[in-house]
Every structure is written in structure tokens, then in C-alpha cells.
């Protein structure tokens, strides 16, 4: 295998490119002797035995159990694939783009390759986009391909947004940069999808075939499909013999599951002929992710939210300096707590606890005394055993008796329920997750027991892991609006709140993190009728026919029946007092300001 030298636009950085190639060659030579020794000791050339047992085990975990021939392909005994392999490859190709390097007056300097790794972030090499200035003048060109008719498809061009985020490292030779979400002709970047990055090791074994989707020499998109094999794996790099050409820098290297194994960046020069190459080198995805994680203290909250789309379970050092003080209150603290009052709005307006769908009843966490409802001051909570979070909370709010009480700096585990059913400091410590109050701190803080109610809201049972974007910026103060501005008869409101539990919620530190949260606000209007309005906050497009930007949390007013369907909770007669329930074919409304709420 041979290739030409790298891209012409790299001429100002040829010293860096030469250095990268020489370092790659040094790694190759040092490892060659070791590789031969291992194969000799094992008396085999089988790559499944040459690689470490730990990496082999990790690789097996990533294989779809329905693909019975996967292991045979990996060890080179069989080349049969399900036909869906080609379909998956086409899907993996969509987020790959040509990067056109331009100067400040628009002159084209050369080309590279990059690919989307989140709805708004692109990954390429440092030697392609080495600075914010370079990115600011350059563009990403998607859909630059030749179709079945052998004609070029219509290319979509997007500008970079390095002011939002620009992360680069010369040693690992990578750059992550934000990109505008709409092209000049109005095409959404989300139309091209993205390639998720998996931080775990073991995505590619020595001897396993790999594929590269690339823009060789700046030409339309091409693929080197299973051309050659991984020849070695280092701490931060992978060597493979797949063919590439100038312009391929920044291309994704895939295994047979079309999972990105590495970021292509350099050739390994032949020491006896500098015009030839004996292998190619890519940077391991796990190393890139680790670098980003270790830089976490340098990022703003907005940048962390952008990066969280790359690796949802990423962890960054806690930069707030806040010590989480955790205590457990005595059993006497809870004596006399009656919790939520179902007749708070009036005897004739009883609002009972919701019923559970039959398959969920066994998952309700029981208290040590046999009950299943945790009562606090003016609010109550029902917990899930499997999720270790609240199924729902419900609180009585009396706007006429609200009091100002300072925040509490301590968080509490509830001694009335087994600790294994509560997510404590082990989930929230040293990361960017907020300990989001489900019952808002101010809601039950009224009347003579205001101070006790304030303290009660700092129980981990009333806590849910939330991204700061959700907890601090987007979740409108619905209770305040309803109390202060609505046609509310007596300034009293009952509010149910909870997470939406989905099977595909990401797992972090053993806990599935909810991506959606809901509220139901109930009050008596001056005309004597109940009003029950439901709200959903999400970054998923769960509501049809609504414009929605993935990655941005938005609040929707939705039919109460939709919340019932998503949660498995039955609010019985309450849905009949929902104004949206009376309208046909209503799926929901975006709530951007309190005045958008329909009571």
C-alpha cells in the first residue's frame, strides 16, 4: 500500500506533519519486534489470540447477538454480511463532509475531511483546523457525492462557529468545533445525523478489518471498505493498512458495526523510501474523549451541554468548590408529617393521588413501615425501586401564605426508606449534573411550617439528575405564573411533577438519567371550575408537527392524557378539566413565555 504525501494546504505546517509521521514510524518500529515475539510465543497468527483477552472480551460485547457470523468475520474466516451492512454504511456516510480551507478573502487553500459527532459539533484533525481563525474562514460541505447517475449531488455548505466551542490538541492531532445548524439555503444540519463516539476501549482488534469514509484529494466522498486490517493498537493510536489519499485527514475509521474506532491523521513512512508509506495511523476515539473529559474545568455550562451530546456519561472535575454535605434526619423529624392534602383546593374539589398501571405497581418502593407514600411538609413522593427516583411528587401551594426562607446547604437521605432506593451523593458528586428539585424549593414554603418545608425539599428523594440547561434556564416558573396571573380563585395550586422513564435513557453511574420531565398544575378558577394543565420539558422531538431543535430543552403544554400515556399514571377525572383535552387533534404548544399557557 502506498499513498502520496498529505494535503497541499498543509504546506505552512509541513514541519508538524513530518514530525507526526516520524513519531508514527517510531511507534511502528518499537512495536514490530514486540508483535513478532508475542505471535511466536503463542505459536499462532490468529489475531483473536494476538490481541489481549480483555480487549477481545470488550469487542464481543459490542457485537449484535443476531449477527452469528460477526466473530468469523473479525478473525478473517468469513466475508459474509447481512445486506443491511451496506445500508448501515450509507447512513454512516451522511455525517461525513469535505472541509474546504479558505483564507480571510475566500481563497481556497486546500481540503480535508471531517464528520459530525453530535447535532452541532464536528471532529477533524488539528492540522486541518489548527485555530479558531482557520475555522472561522473555512466551511464544511456535506452531500458532496456522485449519485447513481454519475452526477454530483447538490452540496450543502455550513460555516463553523468556533466562538461557541473550539477544542484542539496538537499531540493528539484533533479538533472539535461547533458548526452552524442551518445552511445558506435553509437546510438543517440535523438532516445529516451524526456518528456517536463510544469512550470504551475494545472497538477494534488487531487483525480486524476497518473501513474509511473520506474525501480523497478533496474529491467527492469515497470509501475504502474493509480494504486492510488493524496491525497494532497503542495507548493513543491505531495502525492500519487501509488505503487513503491526500485530503483524507480527519476521516472516521470504522469497524464492521460502523462504530468509529479512530480519527485518521497520518501515514507511517517507509524508512527506506520516504515517498512510500507502510501503514496509516489514527487517533483512538477513547483517547480523544479522555482528553476532553480532563479539560472539563475550562468549559462553560453551555459548552458542557454541547459536549454532553458526544458522550452522555462524561464526567468532569467539580469546579464549583462546593462540598456536598449529606446527613440523615432522625425518625422523629418526620413524625406528624401529613404530606399532600387531597382536599387542599376544597372538599368538593378533591384531587387524589394518581393510580399506577398494573405492570408498574410492583416497582413502587415500599417504606420500612410498609407504606408506599413518603409524606413531607405540604408535599408527598412515591419512589421507583428500579430507577431510584420519584415516580411523581405532588405539592400544595398557598400563594397567600408564602414566606421567604434561606436555602439549605445540606442534603438528606430519608431514613424511612431503604437507601438502595435513593440516588445519593454517589450520583451527583464531581460532574455537571444538577440536583434538580422536583418539588420546587419555594412551593411548600408557606404557613407556620415554612422552615421545615424548606428543609424537606432537600431530600434526595425529591431530587432528579438534570442537565443545567434544563434545571436553570428552560423550565418556566409555571407555578408563579398560575398563582400571580391566572384567574385563580384563592391563589391555591396543586402541582404534580415527575420524570419520564424511557427504556433508552442513558445509563450513568448505574442510574438511567431521564431526558424528559413533566408537570400538572391544578387550580380552581373564579368561575368555580377546575383547571388542570399539563407540561412537558424535553430535548427530544416527542411531539409531532412542532418545530424542534434537538439538543435545546423546550417546554410544551400538552394534553394531560399524553402525560398519562408516557408515565403509566392514571389521573382519572382530572383529564376532563384539561382545556387541551376539549380540543380535537391538539398535540401541544411550545411555551416560550407565560402568556402562551392555555388555562
PDB file of C-alpha atoms in Angstrom, residues 59-64 67 69-71 73-74 81 85 88-89 91-92 195 198 202-204 208-209 211 226 254-261:
ATOM      1  CA  UNK A  59     -15.118  -6.255  21.410  1.00  0.00           C
ATOM      2  CA  UNK A  60     -17.520  -9.186  21.759  1.00  0.00           C
ATOM      3  CA  UNK A  61     -19.800  -7.067  23.932  1.00  0.00           C
ATOM      4  CA  UNK A  62     -20.272  -4.613  21.049  1.00  0.00           C
ATOM      5  CA  UNK A  63     -21.432  -7.270  18.587  1.00  0.00           C
ATOM      6  CA  UNK A  64     -25.120  -7.673  17.835  1.00  0.00           C
ATOM      7  CA  UNK A  67     -25.185 -11.416  13.747  1.00  0.00           C
ATOM      8  CA  UNK A  69     -21.071 -14.557  11.609  1.00  0.00           C
ATOM      9  CA  UNK A  70     -19.559 -11.455  13.243  1.00  0.00           C
ATOM     10  CA  UNK A  71     -16.752 -13.255  15.080  1.00  0.00           C
ATOM     11  CA  UNK A  73     -15.528 -12.014  10.010  1.00  0.00           C
ATOM     12  CA  UNK A  74     -13.377 -10.378  12.668  1.00  0.00           C
ATOM     13  CA  UNK A  81     -22.514  -9.885   5.686  1.00  0.00           C
ATOM     14  CA  UNK A  85     -24.447  -3.788   6.279  1.00  0.00           C
ATOM     15  CA  UNK A  88     -25.756   0.981   7.619  1.00  0.00           C
ATOM     16  CA  UNK A  89     -22.673   2.160   5.724  1.00  0.00           C
ATOM     17  CA  UNK A  91     -26.166   6.001   6.970  1.00  0.00           C
ATOM     18  CA  UNK A  92     -22.682   6.272   8.498  1.00  0.00           C
ATOM     19  CA  UNK A 195     -21.687   9.493  14.426  1.00  0.00           C
ATOM     20  CA  UNK A 198     -18.063   5.472  22.295  1.00  0.00           C
ATOM     21  CA  UNK A 202     -12.022  -2.524  22.500  1.00  0.00           C
ATOM     22  CA  UNK A 203     -13.829  -1.188  19.425  1.00  0.00           C
ATOM     23  CA  UNK A 204     -11.171  -2.624  17.085  1.00  0.00           C
ATOM     24  CA  UNK A 208      -9.820  -6.772  12.302  1.00  0.00           C
ATOM     25  CA  UNK A 209     -10.781  -5.170   9.006  1.00  0.00           C
ATOM     26  CA  UNK A 211     -13.259   0.958   6.585  1.00  0.00           C
ATOM     27  CA  UNK A 226     -12.612  -3.407   4.604  1.00  0.00           C
ATOM     28  CA  UNK A 254     -14.953   2.279  11.207  1.00  0.00           C
ATOM     29  CA  UNK A 255     -15.175  -1.297  12.415  1.00  0.00           C
ATOM     30  CA  UNK A 256     -17.715  -3.722  10.916  1.00  0.00           C
ATOM     31  CA  UNK A 257     -20.521  -2.338  13.083  1.00  0.00           C
ATOM     32  CA  UNK A 258     -19.824   1.106  11.593  1.00  0.00           C
ATOM     33  CA  UNK A 259     -18.656   2.293  15.008  1.00  0.00           C
ATOM     34  CA  UNK A 260     -15.931   4.950  14.828  1.00  0.00           C
ATOM     35  CA  UNK A 261     -12.673   3.375  16.025  1.00  0.00           C
TER      36      UNK A 261
END
